[in-house]
C-alpha positions as a Markdown table, in Angstrom:
| # | Residue | x | y | z |
|---|---|---|---|---|
| 1 | Unk | -77.9 | -197.8 | -12.5 |
| 2 | Unk | -76.6 | -199.1 | -15.9 |
| 3 | Unk | -76.7 | -196.8 | -18.8 |
| 4 | Unk | -75.5 | -197.5 | -22.3 |
| 5 | Unk | -75.1 | -195.6 | -25.6 |
| 6 | Unk | -78.4 | -196.0 | -27.3 |
| 7 | Unk | -79.5 | -195.1 | -30.9 |
| 8 | Unk | -83.0 | -194.1 | -31.9 |
| 9 | Unk | -84.4 | -194.6 | -35.4 |
| 10 | Unk | -87.8 | -194.0 | -37.0 |
| 11 | Unk | -89.5 | -197.3 | -37.7 |
| 12 | Unk | -92.4 | -196.2 | -39.9 |
| 13 | Unk | -94.9 | -193.5 | -39.0 |
| 14 | Unk | -96.2 | -195.2 | -35.9 |
| 15 | Unk | -93.0 | -196.6 | -34.2 |
| 16 | Unk | -89.4 | -195.9 | -33.2 |
| 17 | Unk | -86.7 | -198.4 | -32.7 |
| 18 | Unk | -84.3 | -197.9 | -29.8 |
| 19 | Unk | -81.1 | -200.0 | -30.0 |
| 20 | Unk | -78.5 | -200.9 | -27.3 |
| 21 | Unk | -75.0 | -202.2 | -28.0 |
| 22 | Unk | -75.2 | -205.1 | -30.4 |
| 23 | Unk | -74.5 | -208.1 | -28.2 |
| 24 | Unk | -76.4 | -210.7 | -26.2 |
| 25 | Unk | -76.0 | -209.6 | -22.6 |
| 26 | Unk | -78.3 | -210.0 | -19.6 |
| 27 | Unk | -77.3 | -206.7 | -18.2 |
| 28 | Unk | -78.4 | -205.0 | -21.4 |
| 29 | Unk | -81.7 | -206.9 | -21.3 |
| 30 | Unk | -82.3 | -205.8 | -17.7 |
| 31 | Unk | -81.6 | -202.2 | -18.8 |
| 32 | Unk | -84.2 | -202.5 | -21.6 |
| 33 | Unk | -86.7 | -204.0 | -19.2 |
| 34 | Unk | -86.0 | -201.2 | -16.7 |
| 35 | Unk | -86.5 | -198.5 | -19.3 |
| 36 | Unk | -89.7 | -200.1 | -20.6 |
| 37 | Unk | -91.2 | -200.1 | -17.1 |
| 38 | Unk | -90.0 | -196.5 | -16.6 |
| 39 | Unk | -91.8 | -195.5 | -19.7 |
| 40 | Unk | -95.0 | -197.3 | -18.8 |
| 41 | Unk | -95.1 | -195.9 | -15.3 |
| 42 | Unk | -94.1 | -192.3 | -16.0 |
| 43 | Unk | -94.5 | -191.2 | -19.6 |
| 44 | Unk | -96.4 | -193.5 | -21.9 |
| 45 | Unk | -99.3 | -194.7 | -19.8 |
| 46 | Unk | -102.2 | -195.0 | -22.2 |
| 47 | Unk | -103.2 | -198.2 | -23.9 |
| 48 | Unk | -102.3 | -196.8 | -27.3 |
| 49 | Unk | -98.7 | -197.7 | -26.7 |
| 50 | Unk | -97.1 | -201.1 | -27.4 |
| 51 | Unk | -93.6 | -202.2 | -26.6 |
| 52 | Unk | -91.6 | -205.0 | -28.3 |
| 53 | Unk | -88.4 | -206.2 | -26.8 |
| 54 | Unk | -85.7 | -208.1 | -28.7 |
| 55 | Unk | -82.1 | -209.0 | -27.9 |
| 56 | Unk | -80.7 | -205.5 | -27.8 |
| 57 | Unk | -83.6 | -203.3 | -28.8 |
| 58 | Unk | -87.0 | -201.9 | -27.8 |
| 59 | Unk | -89.6 | -200.9 | -30.4 |
| 60 | Unk | -92.2 | -198.4 | -29.2 |
| 61 | Unk | -95.4 | -198.4 | -31.2 |
| 62 | Unk | -98.3 | -196.0 | -31.1 |
| 63 | Unk | -101.3 | -197.9 | -32.5 |
| 64 | Unk | -103.5 | -194.7 | -32.9 |
| 65 | Unk | -101.4 | -191.8 | -33.8 |
| 66 | Unk | -98.4 | -190.9 | -36.0 |
| 67 | Unk | -95.3 | -190.2 | -34.0 |
| 68 | Unk | -93.4 | -187.0 | -34.6 |
| 69 | Unk | -90.0 | -188.5 | -34.7 |
| 70 | Unk | -87.7 | -185.6 | -34.0 |
| 71 | Unk | -89.4 | -184.4 | -30.8 |
| 72 | Unk | -90.2 | -187.9 | -29.6 |
| 73 | Unk | -86.6 | -189.1 | -30.0 |
| 74 | Unk | -85.4 | -186.1 | -28.1 |
| 75 | Unk | -87.8 | -187.0 | -25.3 |
| 76 | Unk | -86.7 | -190.6 | -25.3 |
| 77 | Unk | -83.1 | -189.5 | -24.9 |
| 78 | Unk | -84.0 | -187.3 | -21.9 |
| 79 | Unk | -86.1 | -190.0 | -20.3 |
| 80 | Unk | -83.3 | -192.6 | -20.7 |
| 81 | Unk | -80.6 | -190.4 | -19.3 |
| 82 | Unk | -82.7 | -189.3 | -16.3 |
| 83 | Unk | -84.3 | -192.7 | -15.6 |
| 84 | Unk | -84.3 | -194.0 | -12.1 |
| 85 | Unk | -84.1 | -197.7 | -11.1 |
| 86 | Unk | -87.5 | -199.3 | -10.9 |
| 87 | Unk | -88.4 | -202.7 | -9.4 |
| 88 | Unk | -88.9 | -205.3 | -12.1 |
| 89 | Unk | -91.5 | -208.0 | -11.9 |
| 90 | Unk | -90.5 | -211.3 | -10.5 |
| 91 | Unk | -88.6 | -213.6 | -12.9 |
| 92 | Unk | -89.1 | -217.3 | -13.0 |
| 93 | Unk | -87.1 | -220.4 | -14.2 |
| 94 | Unk | -89.6 | -222.6 | -16.1 |
| 95 | Unk | -88.7 | -226.2 | -16.5 |
| 96 | Unk | -90.2 | -227.6 | -19.7 |
| 97 | Unk | -90.4 | -231.3 | -20.8 |
| 98 | Unk | -89.1 | -232.3 | -24.2 |
| 99 | Unk | -89.5 | -235.7 | -25.9 |
| 100 | Unk | -86.5 | -236.2 | -28.2 |
| 101 | Unk | -87.9 | -239.4 | -29.8 |
| 102 | Unk | -86.9 | -239.5 | -33.4 |
| 103 | Unk | -90.6 | -239.4 | -34.4 |
| 104 | Unk | -90.6 | -235.8 | -33.1 |
| 105 | Unk | -86.9 | -235.0 | -33.7 |
| 106 | Unk | -87.2 | -235.3 | -37.4 |
| 107 | Unk | -83.8 | -233.5 | -38.0 |
| 108 | Unk | -82.0 | -235.1 | -35.0 |
| 109 | Unk | -80.0 | -237.6 | -37.1 |
| 110 | Unk | -79.0 | -234.9 | -39.6 |
| 111 | Unk | -78.0 | -232.6 | -36.7 |
| 112 | Unk | -76.0 | -235.5 | -35.2 |
| 113 | Unk | -74.1 | -236.0 | -38.4 |
| 114 | Unk | -73.5 | -232.3 | -39.1 |
| 115 | Unk | -72.3 | -231.6 | -35.5 |
| 116 | Unk | -70.4 | -234.9 | -35.2 |
| 117 | Unk | -72.2 | -235.6 | -31.9 |
| 118 | Unk | -74.2 | -238.6 | -30.7 |
| 119 | Unk | -77.9 | -238.1 | -30.2 |
| 120 | Unk | -77.4 | -238.6 | -26.4 |
| 121 | Unk | -74.7 | -235.9 | -26.4 |
| 122 | Unk | -77.1 | -233.5 | -28.2 |
| 123 | Unk | -79.8 | -234.1 | -25.7 |
| 124 | Unk | -77.3 | -233.7 | -22.8 |
| 125 | Unk | -76.0 | -230.4 | -24.1 |
| 126 | Unk | -79.5 | -229.1 | -24.9 |
| 127 | Unk | -80.9 | -229.9 | -21.4 |
| 128 | Unk | -78.0 | -229.0 | -19.2 |
| 129 | Unk | -78.0 | -225.3 | -20.1 |
| 130 | Unk | -80.4 | -222.6 | -18.7 |
| 131 | Unk | -81.6 | -220.2 | -21.3 |
| 132 | Unk | -82.7 | -216.6 | -21.0 |
| 133 | Unk | -85.8 | -215.4 | -22.8 |
| 134 | Unk | -84.5 | -212.4 | -24.7 |
| 135 | Unk | -87.7 | -211.8 | -26.8 |
| 136 | Unk | -91.1 | -213.2 | -27.7 |
| 137 | Unk | -92.3 | -212.8 | -31.3 |
| 138 | Unk | -92.2 | -214.0 | -34.9 |
| 139 | Unk | -95.2 | -216.1 | -33.8 |
| 140 | Unk | -97.3 | -215.4 | -30.7 |
| 141 | Unk | -95.4 | -217.1 | -27.9 |
| 142 | Unk | -92.3 | -217.9 | -29.9 |
| 143 | Unk | -89.4 | -217.4 | -27.4 |
| 144 | Unk | -85.9 | -216.3 | -28.5 |
| 145 | Unk | -83.6 | -218.0 | -26.1 |
| 146 | Unk | -80.0 | -217.1 | -25.4 |
| 147 | Unk | -77.5 | -219.4 | -23.9 |
| 148 | Unk | -77.2 | -222.3 | -26.4 |
| 149 | Unk | -74.0 | -224.4 | -26.0 |
| 150 | Unk | -71.7 | -223.5 | -28.8 |
| 151 | Unk | -71.5 | -227.2 | -29.7 |
| 152 | Unk | -75.1 | -227.0 | -30.9 |
| 153 | Unk | -74.6 | -224.1 | -33.2 |
| 154 | Unk | -76.0 | -225.2 | -36.6 |
| 155 | Unk | -77.3 | -223.1 | -39.5 |
| 156 | Unk | -81.1 | -223.1 | -40.2 |
| 157 | Unk | -82.2 | -225.2 | -43.0 |
| 158 | Unk | -81.6 | -223.9 | -46.5 |
| 159 | Unk | -85.2 | -224.7 | -47.5 |
| 160 | Unk | -87.8 | -224.1 | -44.8 |
| 161 | Unk | -90.6 | -226.6 | -44.3 |
| 162 | Unk | -94.1 | -225.4 | -45.1 |
| 163 | Unk | -95.4 | -227.0 | -41.9 |
| 164 | Unk | -93.7 | -227.5 | -38.6 |
| 165 | Unk | -95.6 | -229.2 | -35.8 |
| 166 | Unk | -96.9 | -227.3 | -32.8 |
| 167 | Unk | -94.4 | -227.8 | -29.9 |
| 168 | Unk | -91.5 | -228.6 | -32.1 |
| 169 | Unk | -88.2 | -227.8 | -30.5 |
| 170 | Unk | -85.5 | -226.6 | -32.9 |
| 171 | Unk | -82.0 | -225.3 | -33.3 |
| 172 | Unk | -80.9 | -222.5 | -35.6 |
| 173 | Unk | -77.6 | -220.7 | -35.4 |
| 174 | Unk | -76.9 | -219.8 | -31.8 |
| 175 | Unk | -80.5 | -220.2 | -30.8 |
| 176 | Unk | -83.0 | -222.8 | -29.7 |
| 177 | Unk | -86.8 | -222.4 | -29.4 |
| 178 | Unk | -90.3 | -223.9 | -29.4 |
| 179 | Unk | -92.8 | -223.5 | -32.2 |
| 180 | Unk | -95.9 | -222.4 | -30.2 |
| 181 | Unk | -98.2 | -223.3 | -33.1 |
| 182 | Unk | -98.1 | -225.2 | -36.4 |
| 183 | Unk | -96.4 | -222.9 | -39.0 |
| 184 | Unk | -93.8 | -222.8 | -41.7 |
| 185 | Unk | -90.2 | -222.9 | -40.3 |
| 186 | Unk | -86.6 | -223.4 | -41.1 |
| 187 | Unk | -85.2 | -224.6 | -37.8 |
| 188 | Unk | -83.6 | -228.0 | -37.2 |
| 189 | Unk | -86.2 | -230.0 | -35.2 |
| 190 | Unk | -84.8 | -232.2 | -32.5 |
| 191 | Unk | -87.9 | -232.9 | -30.3 |
| 192 | Unk | -91.3 | -231.7 | -29.1 |
| 193 | Unk | -92.6 | -230.0 | -26.0 |
| 194 | Unk | -96.2 | -231.0 | -25.0 |
| 195 | Unk | -96.9 | -227.7 | -23.2 |
| 196 | Unk | -98.8 | -224.9 | -25.0 |
| 197 | Unk | -96.6 | -221.8 | -24.7 |
| 198 | Unk | -99.4 | -219.6 | -26.1 |
| 199 | Unk | -103.1 | -220.1 | -25.4 |
| 200 | Unk | -105.4 | -217.4 | -26.7 |
| 201 | Unk | -108.2 | -218.7 | -24.4 |
| 202 | Unk | -106.3 | -217.8 | -21.3 |
| 203 | Unk | -106.3 | -214.3 | -19.6 |
| 204 | Unk | -102.5 | -214.3 | -20.0 |
| 205 | Unk | -102.0 | -216.2 | -23.2 |
| 206 | Unk | -98.2 | -216.6 | -22.8 |
| 207 | Unk | -97.1 | -217.6 | -19.3 |
| 208 | Unk | -93.5 | -216.8 | -20.0 |
| 209 | Unk | -92.1 | -213.2 | -19.9 |
| 210 | Unk | -89.0 | -211.6 | -21.4 |
| 211 | Unk | -86.3 | -211.9 | -18.8 |
| 212 | Unk | -87.5 | -215.3 | -17.5 |
| 213 | Unk | -85.3 | -218.4 | -17.9 |
| 214 | Unk | -86.0 | -221.8 | -19.5 |
| 215 | Unk | -84.5 | -225.2 | -18.8 |
| 216 | Unk | -85.5 | -228.3 | -20.8 |
| 217 | Unk | -85.6 | -231.8 | -19.4 |
| 218 | Unk | -86.0 | -235.1 | -21.3 |
| 219 | Unk | -89.1 | -237.2 | -21.1 |
| 220 | Unk | -90.0 | -240.5 | -22.8 |
| 221 | Unk | -92.7 | -240.8 | -25.4 |
| 222 | Unk | -94.9 | -242.5 | -22.7 |
| 223 | Unk | -94.4 | -239.6 | -20.3 |
| 224 | Unk | -95.0 | -237.1 | -23.1 |
| 225 | Unk | -98.3 | -238.7 | -23.9 |
| 226 | Unk | -99.2 | -238.6 | -20.2 |
| 227 | Unk | -98.3 | -234.9 | -20.0 |
| 228 | Unk | -100.7 | -234.2 | -23.0 |
| 229 | Unk | -103.5 | -236.0 | -21.2 |
| 230 | Unk | -102.9 | -234.1 | -18.0 |
| 231 | Unk | -102.8 | -230.8 | -19.9 |
| 232 | Unk | -106.1 | -231.6 | -21.7 |
| 233 | Unk | -107.9 | -232.3 | -18.4 |
| 234 | Unk | -106.3 | -229.3 | -16.6 |
| 235 | Unk | -104.3 | -231.1 | -13.9 |
| 236 | Unk | -100.8 | -230.5 | -15.3 |
| 237 | Unk | -98.7 | -228.0 | -13.4 |
| 238 | Unk | -95.6 | -226.5 | -15.1 |
| 239 | Unk | -92.6 | -226.7 | -12.9 |
| 240 | Unk | -91.2 | -223.2 | -12.1 |
| 241 | Unk | -88.8 | -221.6 | -9.6 |
| 242 | Unk | -88.6 | -218.0 | -8.5 |
| 243 | Unk | -85.3 | -216.5 | -9.6 |
| 244 | Unk | -83.6 | -214.5 | -6.8 |
| 245 | Unk | -83.3 | -210.8 | -7.6 |
């Protein structure tokens, strides 16, 4: 069972922040997921607790009561050191369509110029990699994906846009992601995904979970439009594969 050196910090009156070694590592992510499940199953079972996972951290929030930091942090240390391995939920590889048409990829030509890559090379690099979902946040359903090819590393825009289209697929630093709703944003937009990552009307609004994997594949504008129609009438099935444990 993996164990790491963790640090615990107060994060306001109602939360604590637990940090693992500062690097993007799937073994660390699995350890965070294991510890979260251990807490849910054994110690923090009530609905008043909320958990937020990021690349190398777990934030524990009590929505109803102030946390007494000293005693709670001592408990967390004990719980972490003595935790036993638990069975994690099944993980899936989700295959998501992206249209890289320049009408959607409004920054594609600039990205091509900055990175000295052709548009076809950018699409190839973006679709050939499988990304790990290290966190979901910023916006409901916004996935933080690790595994971007180093050749696509480009700084976020100096001046964010006031409005980025829902489904926009962007690059920023060592990350790629999909805007799950229309919002301001500073990522470099290279395409659009027709699938709604977050739908408040559904029982499980976000079908993706931290620890899942994402792979993008290219579709034409005509295929994108067809996907939108199929989604609207409820006949579109997102392609997914079970990841072997």
